Short mmCIF file of C-alpha atoms in Angstrom, two decimals:
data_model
loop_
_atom_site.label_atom_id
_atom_site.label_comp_id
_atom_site.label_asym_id
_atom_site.label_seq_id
_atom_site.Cartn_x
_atom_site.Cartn_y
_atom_site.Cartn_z
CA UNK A 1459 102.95 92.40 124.90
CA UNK A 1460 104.44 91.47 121.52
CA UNK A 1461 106.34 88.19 120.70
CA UNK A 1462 108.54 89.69 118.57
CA UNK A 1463 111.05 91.35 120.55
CA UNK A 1464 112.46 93.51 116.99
CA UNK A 1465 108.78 95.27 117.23
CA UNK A 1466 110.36 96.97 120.43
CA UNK A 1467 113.36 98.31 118.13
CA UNK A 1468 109.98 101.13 117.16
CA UNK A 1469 108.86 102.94 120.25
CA UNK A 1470 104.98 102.59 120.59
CA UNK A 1471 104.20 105.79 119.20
CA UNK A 1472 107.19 107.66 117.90
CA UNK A 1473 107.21 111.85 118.13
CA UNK A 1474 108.84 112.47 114.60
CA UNK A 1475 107.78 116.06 113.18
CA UNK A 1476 107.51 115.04 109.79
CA UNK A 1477 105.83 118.56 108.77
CA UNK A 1478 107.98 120.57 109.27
CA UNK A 1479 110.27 119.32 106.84
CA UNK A 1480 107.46 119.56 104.42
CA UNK A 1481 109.33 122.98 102.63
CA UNK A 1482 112.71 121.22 102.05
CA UNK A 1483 111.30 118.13 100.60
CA UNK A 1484 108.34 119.04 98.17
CA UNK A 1485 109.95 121.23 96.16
CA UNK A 1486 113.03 118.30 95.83
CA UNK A 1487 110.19 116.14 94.81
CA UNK A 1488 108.68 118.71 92.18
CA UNK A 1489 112.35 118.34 90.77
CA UNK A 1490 112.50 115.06 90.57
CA UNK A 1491 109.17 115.01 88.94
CA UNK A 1492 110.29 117.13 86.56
CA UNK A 1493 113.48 115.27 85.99
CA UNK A 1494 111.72 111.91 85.42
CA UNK A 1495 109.26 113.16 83.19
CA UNK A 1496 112.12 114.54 80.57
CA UNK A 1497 113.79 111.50 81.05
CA UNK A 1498 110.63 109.32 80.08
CA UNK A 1499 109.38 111.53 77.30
CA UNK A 1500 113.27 112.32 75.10
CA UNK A 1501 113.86 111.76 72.77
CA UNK A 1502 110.75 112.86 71.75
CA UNK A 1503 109.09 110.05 70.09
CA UNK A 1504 106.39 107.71 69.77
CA UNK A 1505 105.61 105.40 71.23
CA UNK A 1506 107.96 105.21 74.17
CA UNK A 1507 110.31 108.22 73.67
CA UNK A 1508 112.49 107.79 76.69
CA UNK A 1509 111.46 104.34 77.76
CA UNK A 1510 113.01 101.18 76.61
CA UNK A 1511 110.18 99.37 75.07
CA UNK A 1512 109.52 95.51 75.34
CA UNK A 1513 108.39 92.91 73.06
CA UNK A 1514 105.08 94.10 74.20
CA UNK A 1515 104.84 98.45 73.47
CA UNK A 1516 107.26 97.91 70.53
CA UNK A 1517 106.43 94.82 68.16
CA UNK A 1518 109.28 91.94 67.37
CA UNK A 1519 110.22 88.47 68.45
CA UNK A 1520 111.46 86.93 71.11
CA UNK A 1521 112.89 83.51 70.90
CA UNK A 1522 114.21 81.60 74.22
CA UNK A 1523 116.78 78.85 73.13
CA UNK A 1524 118.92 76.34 74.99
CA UNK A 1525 121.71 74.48 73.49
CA UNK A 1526 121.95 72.44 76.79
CA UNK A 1527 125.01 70.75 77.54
CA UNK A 1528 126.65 73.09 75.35
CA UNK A 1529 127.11 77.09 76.69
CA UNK A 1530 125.43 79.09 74.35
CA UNK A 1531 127.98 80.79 72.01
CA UNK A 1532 126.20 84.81 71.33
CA UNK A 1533 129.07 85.15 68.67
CA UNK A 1534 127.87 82.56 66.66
CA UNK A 1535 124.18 83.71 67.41
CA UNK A 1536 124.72 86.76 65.76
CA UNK A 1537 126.88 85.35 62.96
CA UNK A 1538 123.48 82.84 62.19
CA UNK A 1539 121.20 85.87 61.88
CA UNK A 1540 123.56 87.95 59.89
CA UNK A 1541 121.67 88.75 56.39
CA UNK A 1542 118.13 87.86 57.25
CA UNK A 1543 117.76 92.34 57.71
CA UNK A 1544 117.07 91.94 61.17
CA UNK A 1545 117.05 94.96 63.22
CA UNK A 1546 117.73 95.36 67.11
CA UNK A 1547 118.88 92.65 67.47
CA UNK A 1548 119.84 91.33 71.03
CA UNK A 1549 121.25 88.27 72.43
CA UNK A 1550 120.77 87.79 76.51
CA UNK A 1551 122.40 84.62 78.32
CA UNK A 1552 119.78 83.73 80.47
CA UNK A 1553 120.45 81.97 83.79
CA UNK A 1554 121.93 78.71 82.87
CA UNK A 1555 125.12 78.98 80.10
CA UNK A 1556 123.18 77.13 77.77
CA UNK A 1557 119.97 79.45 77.74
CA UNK A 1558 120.00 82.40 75.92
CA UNK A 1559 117.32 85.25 75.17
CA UNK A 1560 117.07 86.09 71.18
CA UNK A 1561 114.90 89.49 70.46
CA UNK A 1562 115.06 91.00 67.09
CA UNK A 1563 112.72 93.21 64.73
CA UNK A 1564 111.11 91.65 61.22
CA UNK A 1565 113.03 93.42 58.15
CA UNK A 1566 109.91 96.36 56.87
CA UNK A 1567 107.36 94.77 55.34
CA UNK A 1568 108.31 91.47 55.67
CA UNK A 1569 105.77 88.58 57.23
CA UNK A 1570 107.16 87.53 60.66
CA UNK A 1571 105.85 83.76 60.76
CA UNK A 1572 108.48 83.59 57.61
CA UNK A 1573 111.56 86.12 59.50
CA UNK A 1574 111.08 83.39 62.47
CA UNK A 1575 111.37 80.18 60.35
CA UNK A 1576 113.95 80.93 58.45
CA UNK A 1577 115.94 82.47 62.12
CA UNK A 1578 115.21 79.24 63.42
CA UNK A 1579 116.39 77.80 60.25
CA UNK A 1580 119.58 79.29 60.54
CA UNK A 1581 120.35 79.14 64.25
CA UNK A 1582 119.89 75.32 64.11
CA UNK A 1583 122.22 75.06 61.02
CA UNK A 1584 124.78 77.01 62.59
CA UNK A 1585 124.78 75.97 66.64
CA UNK A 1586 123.55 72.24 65.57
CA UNK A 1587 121.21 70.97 68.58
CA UNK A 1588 119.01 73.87 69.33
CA UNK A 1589 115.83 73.13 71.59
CA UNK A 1590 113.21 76.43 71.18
CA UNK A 1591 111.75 76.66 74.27
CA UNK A 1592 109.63 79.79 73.77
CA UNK A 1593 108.63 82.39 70.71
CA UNK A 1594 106.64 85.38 71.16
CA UNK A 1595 105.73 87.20 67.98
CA UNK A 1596 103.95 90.99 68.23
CA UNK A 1597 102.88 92.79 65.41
CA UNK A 1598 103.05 96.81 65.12
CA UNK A 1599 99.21 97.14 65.53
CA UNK A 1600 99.03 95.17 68.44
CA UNK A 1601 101.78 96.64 70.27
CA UNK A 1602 100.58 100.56 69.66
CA UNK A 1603 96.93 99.03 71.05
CA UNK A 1604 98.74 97.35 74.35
CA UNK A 1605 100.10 100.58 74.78
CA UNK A 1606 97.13 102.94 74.51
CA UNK A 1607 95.65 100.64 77.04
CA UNK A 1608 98.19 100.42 79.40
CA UNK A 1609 98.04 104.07 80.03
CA UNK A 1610 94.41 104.51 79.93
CA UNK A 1611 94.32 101.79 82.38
CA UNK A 1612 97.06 103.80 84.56
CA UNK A 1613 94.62 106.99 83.81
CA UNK A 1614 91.50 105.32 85.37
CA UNK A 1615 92.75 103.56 88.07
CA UNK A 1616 93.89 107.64 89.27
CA UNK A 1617 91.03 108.97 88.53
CA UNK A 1618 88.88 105.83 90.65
CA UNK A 1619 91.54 106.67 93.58
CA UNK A 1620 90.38 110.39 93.80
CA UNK A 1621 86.78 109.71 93.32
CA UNK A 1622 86.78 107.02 96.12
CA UNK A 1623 88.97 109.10 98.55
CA UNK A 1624 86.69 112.66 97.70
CA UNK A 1625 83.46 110.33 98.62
CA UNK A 1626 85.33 108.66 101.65
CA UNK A 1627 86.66 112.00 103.06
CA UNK A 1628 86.80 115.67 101.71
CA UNK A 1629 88.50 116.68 98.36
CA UNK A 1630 91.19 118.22 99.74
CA UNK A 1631 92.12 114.54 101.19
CA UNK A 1632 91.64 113.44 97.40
CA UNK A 1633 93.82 115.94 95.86
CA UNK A 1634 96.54 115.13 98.49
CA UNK A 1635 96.29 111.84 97.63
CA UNK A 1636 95.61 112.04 93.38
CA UNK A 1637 99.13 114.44 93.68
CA UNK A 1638 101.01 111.84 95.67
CA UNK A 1639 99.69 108.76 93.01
CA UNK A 1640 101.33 111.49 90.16
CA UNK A 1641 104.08 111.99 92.76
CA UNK A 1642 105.02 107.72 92.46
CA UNK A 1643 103.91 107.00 88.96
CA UNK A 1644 106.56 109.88 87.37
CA UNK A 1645 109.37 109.22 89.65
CA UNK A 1646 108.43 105.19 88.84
CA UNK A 1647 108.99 106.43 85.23
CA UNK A 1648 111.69 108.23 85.69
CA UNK A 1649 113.31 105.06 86.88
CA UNK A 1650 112.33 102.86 84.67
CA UNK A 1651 113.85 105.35 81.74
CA UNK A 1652 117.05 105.46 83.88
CA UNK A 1653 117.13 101.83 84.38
CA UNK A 1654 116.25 101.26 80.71
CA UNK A 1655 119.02 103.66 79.49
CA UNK A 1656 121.23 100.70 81.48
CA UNK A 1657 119.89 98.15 79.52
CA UNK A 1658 118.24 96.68 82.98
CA UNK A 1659 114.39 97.36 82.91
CA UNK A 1660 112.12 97.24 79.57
CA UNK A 1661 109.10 98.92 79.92
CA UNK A 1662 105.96 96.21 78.58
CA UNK A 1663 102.85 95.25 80.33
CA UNK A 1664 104.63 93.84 83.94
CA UNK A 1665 105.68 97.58 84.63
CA UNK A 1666 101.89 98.44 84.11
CA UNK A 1667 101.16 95.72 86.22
CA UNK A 1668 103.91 97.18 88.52
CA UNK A 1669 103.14 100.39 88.51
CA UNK A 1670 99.42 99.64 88.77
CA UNK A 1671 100.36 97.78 92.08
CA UNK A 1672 102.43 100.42 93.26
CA UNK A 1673 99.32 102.76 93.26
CA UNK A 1674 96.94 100.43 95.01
CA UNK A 1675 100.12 99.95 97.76
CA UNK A 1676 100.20 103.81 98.04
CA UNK A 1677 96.64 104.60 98.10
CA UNK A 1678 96.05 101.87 101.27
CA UNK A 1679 99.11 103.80 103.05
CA UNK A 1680 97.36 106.98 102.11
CA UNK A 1681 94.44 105.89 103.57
CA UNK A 1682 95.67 104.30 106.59
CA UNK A 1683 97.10 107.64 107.29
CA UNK A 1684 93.79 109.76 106.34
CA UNK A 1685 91.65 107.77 108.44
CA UNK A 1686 93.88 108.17 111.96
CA UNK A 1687 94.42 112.00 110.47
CA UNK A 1688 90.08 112.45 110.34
CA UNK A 1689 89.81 111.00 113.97
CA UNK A 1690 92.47 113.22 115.04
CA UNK A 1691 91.07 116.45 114.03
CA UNK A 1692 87.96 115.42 115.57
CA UNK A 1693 89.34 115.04 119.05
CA UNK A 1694 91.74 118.05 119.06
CA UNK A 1695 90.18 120.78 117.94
CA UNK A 1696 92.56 123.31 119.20
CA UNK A 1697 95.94 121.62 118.58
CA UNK A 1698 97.55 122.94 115.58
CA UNK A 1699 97.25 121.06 111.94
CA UNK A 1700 100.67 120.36 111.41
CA UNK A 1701 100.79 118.92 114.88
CA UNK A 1702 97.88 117.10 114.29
CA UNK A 1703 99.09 115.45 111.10
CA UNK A 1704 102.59 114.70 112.86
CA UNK A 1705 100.75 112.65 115.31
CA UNK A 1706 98.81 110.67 112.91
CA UNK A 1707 101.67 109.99 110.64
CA UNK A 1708 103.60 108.42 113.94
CA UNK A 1709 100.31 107.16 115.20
CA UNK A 1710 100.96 104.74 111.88
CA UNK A 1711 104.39 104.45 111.64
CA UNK A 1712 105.13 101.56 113.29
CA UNK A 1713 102.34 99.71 111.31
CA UNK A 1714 103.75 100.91 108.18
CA UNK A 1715 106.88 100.19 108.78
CA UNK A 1716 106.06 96.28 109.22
CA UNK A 1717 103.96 96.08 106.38
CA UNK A 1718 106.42 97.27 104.29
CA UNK A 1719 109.09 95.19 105.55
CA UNK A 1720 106.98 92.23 104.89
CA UNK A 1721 106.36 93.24 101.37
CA UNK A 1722 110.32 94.35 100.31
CA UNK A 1723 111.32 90.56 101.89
CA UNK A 1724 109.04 88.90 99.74
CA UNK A 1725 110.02 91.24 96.31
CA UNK A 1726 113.75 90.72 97.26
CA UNK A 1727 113.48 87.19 96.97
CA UNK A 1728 111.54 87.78 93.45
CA UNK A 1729 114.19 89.75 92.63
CA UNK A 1730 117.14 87.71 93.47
CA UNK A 1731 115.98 84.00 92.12
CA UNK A 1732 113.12 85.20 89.98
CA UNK A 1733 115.22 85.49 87.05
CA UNK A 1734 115.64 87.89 83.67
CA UNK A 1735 111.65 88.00 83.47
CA UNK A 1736 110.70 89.31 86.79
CA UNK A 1737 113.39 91.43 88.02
CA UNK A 1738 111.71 94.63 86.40
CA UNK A 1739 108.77 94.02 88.18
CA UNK A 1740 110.38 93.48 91.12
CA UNK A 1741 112.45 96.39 91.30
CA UNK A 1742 109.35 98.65 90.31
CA UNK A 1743 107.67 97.56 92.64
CA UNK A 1744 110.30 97.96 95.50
CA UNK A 1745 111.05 101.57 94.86
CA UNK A 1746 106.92 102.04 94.61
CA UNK A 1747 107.14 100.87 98.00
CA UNK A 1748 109.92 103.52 99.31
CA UNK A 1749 108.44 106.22 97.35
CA UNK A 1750 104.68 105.56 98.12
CA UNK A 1751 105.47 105.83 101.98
CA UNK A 1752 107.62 109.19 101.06
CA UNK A 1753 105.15 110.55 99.42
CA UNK A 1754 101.86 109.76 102.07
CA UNK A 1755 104.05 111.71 104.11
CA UNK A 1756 105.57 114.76 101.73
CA UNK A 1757 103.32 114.93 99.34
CA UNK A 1758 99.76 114.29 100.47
CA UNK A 1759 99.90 115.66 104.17
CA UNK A 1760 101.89 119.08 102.78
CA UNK A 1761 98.49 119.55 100.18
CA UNK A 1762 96.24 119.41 103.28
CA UNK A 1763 98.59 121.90 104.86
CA UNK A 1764 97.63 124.42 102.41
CA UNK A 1765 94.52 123.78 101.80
CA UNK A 1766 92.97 123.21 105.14
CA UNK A 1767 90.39 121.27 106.74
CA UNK A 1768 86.79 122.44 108.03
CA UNK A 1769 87.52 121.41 111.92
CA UNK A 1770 84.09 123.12 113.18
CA UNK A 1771 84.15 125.14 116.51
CA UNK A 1772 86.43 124.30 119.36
CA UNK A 1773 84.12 124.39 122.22
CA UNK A 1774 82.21 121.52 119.76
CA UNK A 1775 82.53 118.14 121.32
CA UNK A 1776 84.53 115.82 119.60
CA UNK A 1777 82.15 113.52 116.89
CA UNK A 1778 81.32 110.21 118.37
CA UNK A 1779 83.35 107.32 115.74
CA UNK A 1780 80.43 105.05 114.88
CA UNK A 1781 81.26 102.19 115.42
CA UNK A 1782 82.17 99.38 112.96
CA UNK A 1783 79.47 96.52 112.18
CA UNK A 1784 80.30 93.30 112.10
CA UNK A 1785 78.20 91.07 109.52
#
């Protein structure tokens, strides 16, 4: 008996058909794929097109200052930078009134080590006592080579997850699963174009490392699932798929439900007093949590669905699980 008495607030094994509201919500999903992907990609152009680019895809500076005890004054900020040709430039109070976030693009052509002495130069004349705490500096040809890596990385880690789950089960089960990682990675796009669009997410290397996360989170749900789902199938042969993958997905359920739980505490609290710096990642990687268990659900078990899976005869004893060994 459990020592948690909020475990009882799930029954032991829930009866939730899940499939058969399979035909409402895939095609809402193929939608909202749809929809995220325009919103990612326009305007059309490179590198980031829809996506609000950090320090890290785009190229600039970055310069954290604190004027501490004095609040930071953005007015006068901006007035200090004036005629140096800067170019987005953007000035973010941090956390404390006397932090503030300085990001801004190198005139063309010009050398950066210079734009960023003579900024400093002209902050310090203008605000007095400036303490730089930090200054990141990312050159065009850098940037565009972060970038092509971040999404080859994405790219392989997809293509690892469908190779592991065809050699682990069938290929159907790795299709489900491949189209419900595509599912979570466009819709994670989509929001971070939204959220960008609000000037609340950039899109640099912690929303790879986000999104990279989120598919590792929704492949182990996806497999979780799978792996009730094969034992099922081998024990009732004559009981109908969709019945069959209804009873696996509640089999889980309650597990999934607590893991997830425990994970969204632990990213609320990042979000919350983690600051400017990881509240994109921490956001990400909440709605990859919502989404990935969505889609295990909607998007995977609906692919099997059509598909099909080789069940043998039904006067066939069930397989024998082998069991596991211990080493």
């Amino acid at each position: 008996m459990s020592l948690w008495p909020l475990i009882k607030i799930m029954p032991v094994r829930p009866h939730f058909r899940f499939v058969r509201l399979a035909k409402f919500f895939s095609p809402l999903s193929v939608v909202a794929v749809v929809a995220s992907i325009f919103f990612a990609a326009y305007p059309f152009t490179l590198p980031c097109g829809g996506l609000a680019c950090g320090i890290d895809f785009k190229g600039g500076t970055v310069m954290e200052i604190s004027t501490a005890p004095v609040a930071v004054d953005s007015g006068k900020v901006r007035q200090a930078l004036d005629g140096l040709g800067l170019t987005d430039l953007t000035v973010v109070t941090l956390g404390a009134p006397s932090s503030a976030m300085v990001r801004f693009q190198p005139p063309a052509g010009a050398d950066a080590s210079a734009t960023v002495s003579k900024a400093q130069a002209r902050l310090t004349q203008t605000l007095g006592k400036v303490k730089f705490v930090s200054t990141d500096v990312v050159g065009p040809k850098v940037s565009g080579e972060l970038f092509t890596h971040g999404l080859l990385g994405l790219g392989l880690a997809i293509l690892a997850m469908l190779l592991y789950i065809w050699f682990r089960f069938e290929l159907q089960f790795g299709l489900g699963a491949v189209a419900a990682l595509f599912h979570d990675v466009f819709l994670t796009f989509g929001l971070i174009a939204i959220m960008g669009r609000l000037g609340k997410i950039e899109f640099d290397l912690k929303s790879v490392a986000a999104i990279l996360t989120i598919i590792g989170y929704s492949m182990n749900d996806t497999v979780v699932v799978f792996d009730r789902f094969r034992e099922n199938i081998r024990k009732f042969k004559r009981m109908p798929l969709g019945e069959v993958i209804d009873m696996s997905i509640n089999e889980m359920l309650t597990r999934t439900i607590i893991t997830s739980l425990t994970a969204v505490l632990a990213l609320v609290a990042l979000a919350v007093f983690g600051g400017p710096t990881l509240y994109g990642l921490s956001v990400i990687m909440l709605f990859g949590i919502a989404i990935g268990t969505y889609s295990s659900i909607y998007i995977a078990a609906p692919i099997i669905m059509l598909w099909g899976v080789r069940r043998g005869r039904e006067d066939e004893p069930a397989e024998p699980l082998k069991p596991a060994t211990v080493r």
